[in-house]
GROMACS .gro file of C-alpha atoms in nm:
model
   97
    1MET     CA    1  -0.026  -0.013  -0.016
    2SER     CA    2   0.136   0.381  -0.130
    3ARG     CA    3   0.101   0.643   0.158
    4LYS     CA    4   0.056   0.985  -0.001
    5VAL     CA    5   0.401   1.117   0.110
    6GLU     CA    6   0.629   1.413  -0.128
    7ILE     CA    7   0.952   1.474  -0.126
    8GLU     CA    8   0.821   1.854   0.033
    9ASP     CA    9   0.741   1.630   0.342
   10ILE     CA   10   1.034   1.411   0.465
   11CYS     CA   11   1.270   1.761   0.367
   12SER     CA   12   0.991   1.968   0.645
   13PHE     CA   13   1.104   1.673   0.938
   14ILE     CA   14   1.456   1.713   0.871
   15ILE     CA   15   1.495   2.087   0.860
   16ARG     CA   16   1.225   2.023   1.163
   17ASN     CA   17   1.379   1.792   1.353
   18ARG     CA   18   1.837   1.964   1.295
   19TRP     CA   19   1.828   2.284   1.077
   20GLU     CA   20   1.828   2.430   0.799
   21TYR     CA   21   2.100   2.345   0.569
   22GLU     CA   22   2.296   2.604   0.281
   23PHE     CA   23   2.230   2.354   0.025
   24GLU     CA   24   1.869   2.164  -0.122
   25LEU     CA   25   1.720   1.890  -0.006
   26THR     CA   26   1.670   1.663  -0.283
   27LYS     CA   27   1.598   1.270  -0.275
   28ASP     CA   28   1.921   1.201  -0.376
   29THR     CA   29   2.086   1.372  -0.089
   30LEU     CA   30   2.283   1.151   0.175
   31LEU     CA   31   2.180   1.100   0.557
   32VAL     CA   32   2.567   1.063   0.637
   33GLU     CA   33   2.800   1.194   0.460
   34ASP     CA   34   2.595   1.506   0.318
   35LEU     CA   35   2.364   1.546   0.620
   36LYS     CA   36   2.566   1.490   0.865
   37ILE     CA   37   2.386   1.267   1.051
   38TRP     CA   38   2.597   0.916   1.218
   39GLY     CA   39   2.503   0.806   1.595
   40ASP     CA   40   2.331   0.884   1.852
   41ASP     CA   41   2.157   1.098   1.603
   42ALA     CA   42   2.105   0.873   1.320
   43VAL     CA   43   1.900   0.625   1.575
   44ASP     CA   44   1.715   1.009   1.740
   45ILE     CA   45   1.614   1.094   1.352
   46LEU     CA   46   1.497   0.740   1.223
   47LEU     CA   47   1.252   0.697   1.593
   48ALA     CA   48   1.096   1.054   1.509
   49PHE     CA   49   1.090   0.917   1.126
   50GLY     CA   50   0.926   0.622   1.271
   51LYS     CA   51   0.635   0.820   1.436
   52GLU     CA   52   0.587   1.094   1.225
   53PHE     CA   53   0.550   0.875   0.932
   54ASN     CA   54   0.451   0.557   1.067
   55VAL     CA   55   0.780   0.355   0.945
   56ASP     CA   56   0.805   0.002   1.087
   57LEU     CA   57   1.143   0.009   1.173
   58SER     CA   58   1.100  -0.343   1.393
   59LYS     CA   59   1.389  -0.491   0.997
   60PHE     CA   60   1.610  -0.162   0.948
   61TYR     CA   61   1.940  -0.253   1.131
   62ALA     CA   62   2.088   0.173   1.174
   63ASP     CA   63   2.472   0.003   1.189
   64LYS     CA   64   2.458  -0.084   0.849
   65TYR     CA   65   2.410   0.295   0.727
   66PHE     CA   66   2.507   0.508   0.985
   67PRO     CA   67   2.833   0.480   1.123
   68PRO     CA   68   2.927   0.517   1.567
   69GLU     CA   69   3.047   0.843   1.611
   70SER     CA   70   3.408   0.744   1.749
   71LEU     CA   71   3.391   0.599   1.415
   72PHE     CA   72   3.246   0.874   1.176
   73PHE     CA   73   3.609   1.044   1.099
   74GLY     CA   74   3.799   0.700   1.038
   75ASN     CA   75   3.797   0.458   0.785
   76GLN     CA   76   3.371   0.441   0.682
   77SER     CA   77   3.366   0.121   0.373
   78GLY     CA   78   3.133  -0.098   0.445
   79TYR     CA   79   2.807   0.111   0.500
   80LYS     CA   80   2.496   0.098   0.275
   81PRO     CA   81   2.474   0.483   0.169
   82ILE     CA   82   2.147   0.594   0.242
   83THR     CA   83   1.948   0.892   0.095
   84ILE     CA   84   1.616   1.084   0.173
   85GLY     CA   85   1.439   0.941  -0.135
   86ASP     CA   86   1.528   0.609   0.076
   87LEU     CA   87   1.409   0.763   0.349
   88LEU     CA   88   1.084   0.871   0.138
   89LYS     CA   89   1.068   0.564  -0.011
   90GLY     CA   90   0.949   0.378   0.354
   91ALA     CA   91   0.690   0.623   0.427
   92ARG     CA   92   0.501   0.549   0.148
   93GLU     CA   93   0.513   0.172   0.208
   94GLY     CA   94   0.485   0.140   0.608
   95ARG     CA   95   0.830   0.012   0.679
   96LEU     CA   96   1.173   0.093   0.579
   97GLU     CA   97   1.434  -0.215   0.593
   0.00000   0.00000   0.00000
């Protein structure tokens, strides 16, 4: 079942939960590299995202996408990229995996 969620809804959510960015947020914007979301902040924003958009996060493993704060400036290889477009898809489908 597809829900009516638009990219503007996701971008507005990110700005409310983080801050205004000096560049345009698009579906290709990367959460870690572009928005600097990682570690505990990533968990907090994902929980808020799940609650606001009624998204099941039970099969989403944040450690596959977000490095811990202590490793952010170290080797980041091995982490999957996650974008605003991925959040949009999750909000529309009601689950993020």
